[in-house]
Every structure is written in structure tokens, then in C-alpha cells.
Coordinates of C-alpha atoms and ligand atoms in Angstrom, one line a residue:
X11 CA 19.2 23.9 22.2
X12 CA 18.2 27.0 19.6
X13 CA 20.5 28.6 17.1
X14 CA 20.2 32.3 18.0
X15 CA 21.2 35.4 15.8
X16 CA 21.5 38.6 17.7
X17 CA 22.0 42.0 16.6
X18 CA 22.3 45.2 18.9
X19 CA 24.7 48.4 18.3
X20 CA 27.8 47.2 19.6
X21 CA 29.4 50.1 21.1
X22 CA 29.1 51.1 24.8
X23 CA 25.5 51.6 25.6
X24 CA 23.1 49.9 27.5
X25 CA 21.4 47.8 24.7
X26 CA 25.0 46.6 23.5
X27 CA 25.6 45.2 27.0
X28 CA 22.4 43.8 27.4
X29 CA 22.5 42.2 24.2
X30 CA 26.1 41.0 24.4
X31 CA 25.4 39.5 28.2
X32 CA 22.6 37.8 27.1
X33 CA 24.3 36.0 24.2
X34 CA 27.0 35.0 26.7
X35 CA 24.6 33.4 28.7
X36 CA 22.3 31.8 26.0
X37 CA 25.7 30.3 25.1
X38 CA 26.6 29.2 28.5
X39 CA 23.3 27.1 28.4
X40 CA 24.1 25.8 25.4
X41 CA 22.4 27.7 22.5
X42 CA 24.3 28.6 19.7
X43 CA 24.7 32.2 19.6
X44 CA 25.5 34.1 16.2
X45 CA 26.4 37.9 16.6
X46 CA 25.6 40.0 13.4
X47 CA 27.0 43.2 14.0
X48 CA 29.2 46.0 12.7
X49 CA 32.3 45.1 15.1
X50 CA 32.9 42.8 17.9
X51 CA 30.5 44.1 20.7
X52 CA 32.3 45.5 23.5
X53 CA 32.7 42.9 26.4
X54 CA 32.1 39.9 23.8
X55 CA 35.1 37.2 24.7
X56 CA 35.0 35.4 20.7
X57 CA 36.8 32.4 22.8
X58 CA 33.6 31.6 24.6
X59 CA 32.1 27.8 22.8
X60 CA 28.8 28.5 21.4
X61 CA 30.0 32.0 20.3
X62 CA 30.2 32.8 16.9
X63 CA 30.4 36.7 15.0
X64 CA 29.6 37.6 11.5
X65 CA 31.0 41.0 10.6
X66 CA 28.7 43.4 8.0
X67 CA 31.1 44.6 6.1
X68 CA 30.4 48.2 4.7
X69 CA 31.7 48.3 1.1
X70 CA 31.9 52.4 0.3
X71 CA 30.4 52.8 -3.4
X72 CA 31.7 55.9 -5.0
X73 CA 28.0 56.7 -6.4
X74 CA 26.1 56.5 -3.1
X75 CA 26.8 59.5 -0.5
X76 CA 26.0 57.4 2.3
X77 CA 26.7 53.4 2.3
X78 CA 23.5 51.6 2.8
X79 CA 24.4 49.9 6.2
X80 CA 20.7 48.6 6.9
X81 CA 21.1 46.7 3.9
X82 CA 24.1 45.2 4.1
X83 CA 23.0 44.1 7.9
X84 CA 19.8 42.7 6.1
X85 CA 22.0 40.7 3.5
X86 CA 24.4 39.4 6.2
X87 CA 21.7 38.0 8.4
X88 CA 20.0 36.4 5.2
X89 CA 23.6 34.5 4.7
X90 CA 23.6 33.6 8.5
X91 CA 19.8 32.4 8.9
X92 CA 20.4 30.1 5.9
X93 CA 24.3 29.2 6.4
X94 CA 23.6 28.3 10.1
X95 CA 19.8 27.2 9.8
X96 CA 19.0 30.0 12.3
X97 CA 15.5 30.0 14.8
X98 CA 15.5 32.9 15.9
X99 CA 16.9 36.6 15.0
X100 CA 16.9 38.5 18.4
X101 CA 16.5 42.5 17.0
X102 CA 17.6 45.0 19.9
X103 CA 16.0 48.3 18.5
X104 CA 12.9 48.4 15.8
X105 CA 14.5 50.8 14.0
X106 CA 16.5 49.7 12.1
X107 CA 17.6 46.1 13.5
X108 CA 14.1 44.7 13.4
X109 CA 13.3 45.8 9.8
X110 CA 16.5 44.7 8.6
X111 CA 15.6 41.5 10.5
X112 CA 12.2 41.4 8.6
X113 CA 13.8 41.7 5.4
X114 CA 16.4 39.0 6.0
X115 CA 13.2 36.6 7.0
X116 CA 11.9 37.3 3.4
X117 CA 15.4 36.6 1.7
X118 CA 16.4 33.8 3.4
X119 CA 15.1 30.2 2.3
X120 CA 15.6 29.0 6.1
X121 CA 12.4 29.5 8.2
X122 CA 13.3 31.8 11.1
X123 CA 11.2 34.1 14.0
X124 CA 12.1 37.4 14.7
X125 CA 12.3 38.9 18.7
X126 CA 12.3 42.4 18.8
X127 CA 13.6 44.1 22.1
X128 CA 12.5 47.7 22.5
X129 CA 15.2 49.8 24.5
X130 CA 13.8 53.1 24.4
X131 CA 15.8 55.4 22.2
X132 CA 14.1 54.0 19.2
X133 CA 10.6 55.1 20.8
X134 CA 11.3 58.0 22.3
X135 CA 13.7 59.7 19.8
X136 CA 13.0 58.1 16.5
X137 CA 9.0 57.9 17.4
X138 CA 8.3 61.8 17.3
X139 CA 9.5 61.4 13.6
X140 CA 6.3 60.7 12.0
X141 CA 7.8 59.2 9.1
X142 CA 9.8 56.8 11.6
X143 CA 6.7 56.0 13.5
X144 CA 5.2 53.9 10.6
X145 CA 8.5 51.9 10.3
X146 CA 8.8 51.4 13.9
X147 CA 4.8 50.3 14.1
X148 CA 6.0 48.1 10.7
X149 CA 9.0 46.8 12.8
X150 CA 7.1 45.6 15.8
X151 CA 3.6 44.7 14.4
X152 CA 5.5 42.1 12.0
X153 CA 8.0 40.7 14.9
X154 CA 6.8 37.3 15.9
X155 CA 7.5 38.5 19.7
X156 CA 8.1 41.9 20.8
X157 CA 9.6 42.7 24.4
X158 CA 10.4 46.3 25.9
X159 CA 13.0 46.9 29.3
X160 CA 10.0 48.6 31.4
X161 CA 6.1 48.9 31.7
X162 CA 6.6 52.5 31.2
X163 CA 8.4 51.8 27.7
X164 CA 5.4 49.4 27.1
X165 CA 2.9 52.2 27.9
X166 CA 5.3 54.9 25.8
X167 CA 5.1 52.7 22.9
X168 CA 1.5 52.1 22.8
X169 CA 0.8 55.7 23.3
X170 CA 3.2 57.2 20.8
X171 CA 3.3 54.5 18.0
X172 CA -0.2 53.3 18.5
X173 CA 0.7 49.6 18.6
X174 CA -1.8 47.1 19.8
X175 CA 0.7 44.3 19.9
X176 CA 1.5 42.2 23.2
X177 CA 4.7 43.5 24.4
X178 CA 6.1 41.7 27.5
X179 CA 7.8 43.4 29.8
X180 CA 11.8 42.2 30.4
X181 CA 14.0 44.1 32.7
X182 CA 17.4 44.7 32.3
X183 CA 19.6 42.7 34.5
X184 CA 23.4 42.6 35.2
X185 CA 26.2 40.3 35.8
X186 CA 26.1 39.9 39.3
X187 CA 29.7 38.2 39.6
X188 CA 30.9 41.3 37.7
X189 CA 29.0 44.2 40.1
X190 CA 30.0 43.6 43.7
X191 CA 31.3 46.0 46.2
X192 CA 35.1 46.1 46.1
X193 CA 37.3 47.8 48.7
X194 CA 38.4 51.3 46.9
X195 CA 40.4 52.8 49.8
X196 CA 43.4 52.6 47.5
X197 CA 41.7 54.3 44.3
X198 CA 40.1 57.0 46.6
X199 CA 43.7 58.2 47.7
X200 CA 45.3 57.7 44.0
X201 CA 42.2 60.3 43.0
X202 CA 43.6 62.4 46.3
X203 CA 40.2 61.7 48.1
X204 CA 40.3 62.5 51.6
X205 CA 38.7 59.5 53.9
X206 CA 36.0 62.5 55.3
X207 CA 34.9 63.2 52.2
X208 CA 31.6 62.0 50.6
X209 CA 31.8 60.9 47.2
X210 CA 28.8 61.1 44.2
X211 CA 28.9 59.4 40.7
X212 CA 27.4 59.7 37.7
X213 CA 28.0 57.4 34.7
X214 CA 26.4 58.2 31.1
X215 CA 27.1 58.9 27.7
X216 CA 26.7 62.7 28.5
X217 CA 23.7 63.2 25.9
X218 CA 21.3 66.2 26.6
X219 CA 18.8 63.9 28.1
X220 CA 21.2 62.7 30.8
X221 CA 21.3 66.4 32.2
X222 CA 24.6 66.1 33.5
X223 CA 24.3 69.8 34.2
X224 CA 21.6 68.9 36.8
X225 CA 24.1 66.5 38.3
X226 CA 26.8 69.5 38.5
X227 CA 24.3 72.4 39.9
X228 CA 22.8 69.5 42.7
X229 CA 26.6 68.6 43.7
X230 CA 27.5 72.3 43.9
X231 CA 24.7 72.8 46.7
X232 CA 25.8 69.4 48.5
X233 CA 29.7 70.6 48.2
X234 CA 28.6 74.3 50.0
X235 CA 27.3 72.0 53.0
X236 CA 29.5 68.5 53.2
X237 CA 32.9 68.3 52.2
X238 CA 32.5 65.8 48.6
X239 CA 33.7 65.1 45.4
X240 CA 32.0 64.0 42.1
X241 CA 32.9 61.6 39.7
X242 CA 31.9 62.2 36.3
X243 CA 31.9 59.0 34.2
X244 CA 32.0 58.8 30.4
X245 CA 31.9 60.9 27.1
X246 CA 29.3 62.0 24.7
X247 CA 28.2 65.6 23.2
X248 CA 27.7 67.6 26.4
X249 CA 31.2 67.0 27.8
X250 CA 32.5 70.5 26.9
X251 CA 29.3 72.2 28.2
X252 CA 30.0 70.2 31.6
X253 CA 33.7 71.2 31.4
X254 CA 32.4 74.8 31.3
X255 CA 29.9 74.7 33.9
X256 CA 32.5 73.0 36.3
X257 CA 34.6 76.2 35.5
X258 CA 32.1 78.6 36.2
X259 CA 31.1 77.4 39.3
X260 CA 34.8 76.7 40.5
X261 CA 34.4 73.4 41.1
X262 CA 37.4 72.0 39.2
X263 CA 39.4 70.9 42.3
X264 CA 36.0 68.9 43.5
X265 CA 34.9 67.5 40.3
X266 CA 36.7 64.6 38.2
X267 CA 36.2 64.1 34.7
X268 CA 37.1 60.4 34.3
X269 CA 36.1 59.6 30.6
X270 CA 35.0 56.0 29.3
X271 CA 36.0 54.1 31.9
X272 CA 36.2 50.0 31.9
X273 CA 36.6 49.8 35.6
X274 CA 32.9 50.5 36.3
X275 CA 32.7 48.4 39.9
X276 CA 35.8 49.8 41.2
X277 CA 34.8 53.1 40.4
X278 CA 31.1 52.5 41.8
X279 CA 32.5 50.8 45.3
X280 CA 33.9 54.2 46.0
X281 CA 30.9 56.1 45.6
X282 CA 28.3 56.9 48.4
X283 CA 26.0 58.2 45.9
X284 CA 24.6 57.5 42.4
X285 CA 23.0 60.0 40.3
X286 CA 20.9 59.6 37.2
X287 CA 19.0 62.9 36.9
X288 CA 17.8 61.9 33.0
X289 CA 14.5 63.7 31.1
X290 CA 14.3 60.1 29.1
X291 CA 15.1 56.9 30.3
X292 CA 13.3 54.0 29.7
X293 CA 15.0 51.6 32.6
X294 CA 18.6 53.0 33.7
X295 CA 21.0 50.0 33.7
X296 CA 23.5 52.1 35.4
X297 CA 21.3 52.1 38.5
X298 CA 21.4 48.6 38.7
X299 CA 24.8 48.1 38.2
X300 CA 25.1 50.7 41.3
X301 CA 22.7 49.5 43.3
X302 CA 24.2 45.7 43.1
X303 CA 27.9 47.4 44.4
X304 CA 26.0 49.2 47.0
X305 CA 25.7 52.6 46.0
X306 CA 22.5 54.3 47.1
X307 CA 20.8 55.7 44.0
X308 CA 18.8 59.0 43.4
X309 CA 16.8 59.5 40.4
X310 CA 14.4 60.9 38.3
X311 CA 10.8 60.6 38.3
X312 CA 10.9 59.8 34.9
X313 CA 10.3 56.5 32.4
X314 CA 11.4 53.1 34.0
X315 CA 13.4 55.1 36.7
X316 CA 10.7 54.7 39.2
X317 CA 10.2 50.8 38.6
X318 CA 14.0 50.1 39.4
X319 CA 14.3 52.6 42.6
X320 CA 11.9 52.0 44.8
X321 CA 11.5 55.4 46.4
X322 CA 12.0 55.7 50.3
X323 CA 13.0 51.8 50.0
X324 CA 16.1 51.2 47.9
X325 CA 16.9 54.7 46.8
X326 CA 15.1 57.9 46.1
X327 CA 12.9 59.4 43.3
X328 CA 12.7 63.4 42.8
X329 CA 11.4 65.4 40.3
X330 CA 12.8 66.4 37.2
X331 CA 15.0 69.3 37.5
X332 CA 14.6 70.3 41.1
X333 CA 18.0 70.6 41.6
X334 CA 17.1 71.9 45.5
X335 CA 15.1 69.1 46.3
X336 CA 17.7 66.5 45.4
X337 CA 20.6 68.4 47.0
X338 CA 18.6 68.3 50.3
X339 CA 17.8 64.9 49.7
X340 CA 21.9 64.1 49.3
X341 CA 22.9 66.3 52.2
X342 CA 20.2 64.5 54.4
X343 CA 21.1 61.0 53.4
X344 CA 24.8 61.8 53.6
X345 CA 24.1 62.7 57.6
X346 CA 22.4 59.6 58.5
X347 CA 25.0 56.3 58.0
X348 CA 22.1 54.2 59.4
X349 CA 19.4 55.2 57.0
X350 CA 22.5 54.8 54.1
X351 CA 23.4 51.7 55.2
X352 CA 19.6 50.4 55.5
X353 CA 18.9 51.8 51.8
X354 CA 22.1 49.8 50.6
X355 CA 21.0 46.7 52.0
X356 CA 17.6 46.9 50.7
X357 CA 18.9 47.9 47.3
X358 CA 21.3 44.7 46.9
X359 CA 18.7 42.5 47.9
X360 CA 15.8 43.9 45.4
X361 CA 18.6 43.6 42.6
X362 CA 18.9 39.9 43.5
X363 CA 15.2 39.4 44.1
X364 CA 13.9 41.3 41.0
X365 CA 16.7 41.7 38.3
X366 CA 18.2 38.3 38.4
X367 CA 20.4 37.5 35.4
X368 CA 19.3 33.8 35.8
X369 CA 15.5 34.8 35.8
X370 CA 15.5 37.2 32.9
X371 CA 17.4 34.7 30.7
X372 CA 14.4 32.1 31.3
X373 CA 12.1 34.8 30.5
X374 CA 13.8 35.4 27.1
X375 CA 13.9 31.8 26.4
X376 CA 10.4 31.8 27.1
X377 CA 10.1 34.0 24.8
X378 CA 11.8 32.3 21.6
X379 CA 10.2 29.1 22.6
X380 CA 6.9 30.9 22.3
X381 CA 7.9 32.6 19.0
X382 CA 8.5 29.1 17.5
X383 CA 4.9 27.9 18.8
X384 CA 7.0 25.6 21.3
X385 CA 5.3 26.6 24.5
Ligands
GMT25 O1 20.8 55.5 27.6 C1 21.4 55.7 26.6 O2 21.5 56.5 25.7 C2 21.8 54.3 25.5 C3 20.2 53.4 25.4 C4 21.2 52.4 24.2 O3 20.1 52.2 23.3 O4 21.9 51.6 25.1 O5 20.0 52.9 26.8 C5 18.7 52.8 26.5 O6 18.7 51.1 26.5 C6 19.4 50.8 28.1 C7 19.2 48.9 28.1 O7 17.5 48.5 28.0 C8 18.7 51.5 29.1 O8 18.8 50.9 30.4 C9 18.5 52.8 29.3 O9 17.5 53.5 29.9 C10 17.7 53.2 27.7 N1 18.0 54.5 27.6 C11 17.2 55.4 27.3 O10 15.9 55.4 27.2 C12 17.4 56.9 27.1

């Protein structure tokens, strides 16, 4: 059994969820898992056996304008490596986490291997900055093993950052026990949704790249022809702009702003169609969550989305910003219950076959042993 340190952004977000759920599964397998983060990751239960949590404490020194979080993290990592004789540090994100892990590896006395997982934002946002590019390249090249969450992200990393290192694709996964379709008639009533109304849903952190405005505009066109509601789940920088757009389109009665929610499987179970119309998306974990709860997904032809939705078989892929095609697709789908049922069945089967958590757990374990030279 291995001793594994995990570093991620602990707040809500796909990468934090993947890192936490992976840590939980590794601990269940009998590995010793040490989370080294700035706060307890959302979804982590510290009473689970084999799970340890090491908080990166930040001192506020009056001389520094910005407290040096990265250095505090690297120091903590080195302490945890030595104190617990860690075999592996699994860094989620090249920058800053892989860089901190590399620094910690040099500081620590106990030998450790670094496995880095790329989730997208580090490449697609930071990779545009040429000074960061060097740092990302260094983080990737110097890691003992690197994974990325889609083929598209591997290609993008190679093109943008110019790395030659082998990067293994390990897709996102979900906790299958949690993401199952539930009977949500009472929740529908609670939101005042009539039984004849169709429900569309979008879940995100409302960053500009998520194109929530396209979701609202497509819904506006659908709503003119099909009695329907739109559930917007999450919060973030674009929230106010979206509220204003909904008001301008006179959709206040039809669009529900639910903010951040924990009962995602229940909310998904109320929905007929899930929209993810992003302009950047390395995978789209929310698509898996939706497909597993029997919701038909429509996504844009961007990044890793076409690796998750098989166009015409498990959902539909549309071009970025083409709200007319998107709304026509939705109207067409909603008018054909047989087609909807077929897509739902295909989607949940596809998730089980291609993104099974046990399969993905084994892939990560293989990567760890390979990094340790124990194939
Ligand atoms: O999508 C976000 O804004 C959050 C971001 C993150 O870093 O948590 O998500 C990224 O990682 C997820 C887990 O691997 C992927 O499912 C998301 O597609 C990816 N987001 C982007 O590429 C924009």
C-alpha cells in the first residue's frame, strides 16, 4: 500500500471534486492519503479511515503585500513528506501545485515522486501568459508522471506549452452511488413547476467561459414554443449580468437562480435537458453527473466535451454560440419522448462503461506505481 499526498484547490470546482473523490477511493483501497490543502476539501469526511488532513497555514507578514501561499504550501508538503514517508505527491494543477511539489521534493529528505494532473484551467488560462508558459512547461517536464483529463487537453498542452513529455489521459469520474436518478415530483412542486412544463438546467461557476448568457438566450427561444423552466445552479463573476439579461428578456417567472447547492443529484433529477455551452472546457464533469442521473446533455463542440457526449447517441453537440441550432435541437428533443428515453439510457450506460470510478482508480494507481518504477 502507498502513502500518497494530495494537493488541490479545496473549494467547489471540478478539480477539487476529482481530487477529493480519488483520495477517498484510494483510502478505501487501503492506501494512506494525506490531503495538504488550505482548508478541508468540500466533500471530505475526516472521520474516514486512512485519511489525514494537513492545513497550509498562512502567516500575514507585514512586510509582504501578498502572503507567500506557494512557499507555505511547499514547506508544508516537505514536512508532510518527511514526517509520513510519503511515496507520492499527487498535484492537481501544474501551476502552482506541481511547482510547489517539485520544490518540496528538493527540500525533503525522504525520496518522493511527483504525479501531476492537468485539469485545463492551468493550461488554457495561464498558458496564454508567456512567462507562465515556462513555469508550466517546467512543472510538467519535471514531474515523474503527468495525466490530463481529456485527449483534447493533452493536444492543447502540447500545442500551447510545447512539451514533449508523455501525458496519459485519465478521464473524470463520478461517485456512481450518489449520482442516480431520484423521484423529484415534490421538489418540482416546491419550485412551482407544473407537471406539463419541461425543465432545462445549467450548473457552473458562472465564469465568462461558461457562456451562461447563451444558455439563457437559447432557453428564451425554447420557452416561446414549449412551456418550460430554466434552473441556473451556481454563482460567480457573471451572475449579475445574467440576472440583468433574464430581466431584459422578461423571463423572471421562468428562470430560477438557485445559487450554490449541495443536492445536485436531486436538482438534476428534476431536469429533462442539461446545457453546457462553454467556450473552454477540458472535460465537463457536470455532464457526467447529469448523464448518470438520466438527463440528456447538449454541449458545445469545444475541448473535451465531444469526448464525453457522443453526438446523436448519448446527447448532442452543437457549435459554440449557435443558439438557434441549440434551441431547435432542444425543441425537437422535447417533442419526442422516445428519442429522449433512448438518449437517457444510452447516456447512463456510456457513463458506466467509459467513466467507471473503479476503472479510473486503477488507472491512477498504475500511474503511481509506474512513477515509482514498480510496474
Ligand atoms: O470549470 C471550471 O471553471 C473549474 C475547473 C477546475 O479547475 O476545477 O474545471 C476544470 O477541471 C474539471 C475537472 O477535471 C473539468 O471537468 C473542467 O472541464 C475543467 N474546466 C475547464 O477546462 C474550463
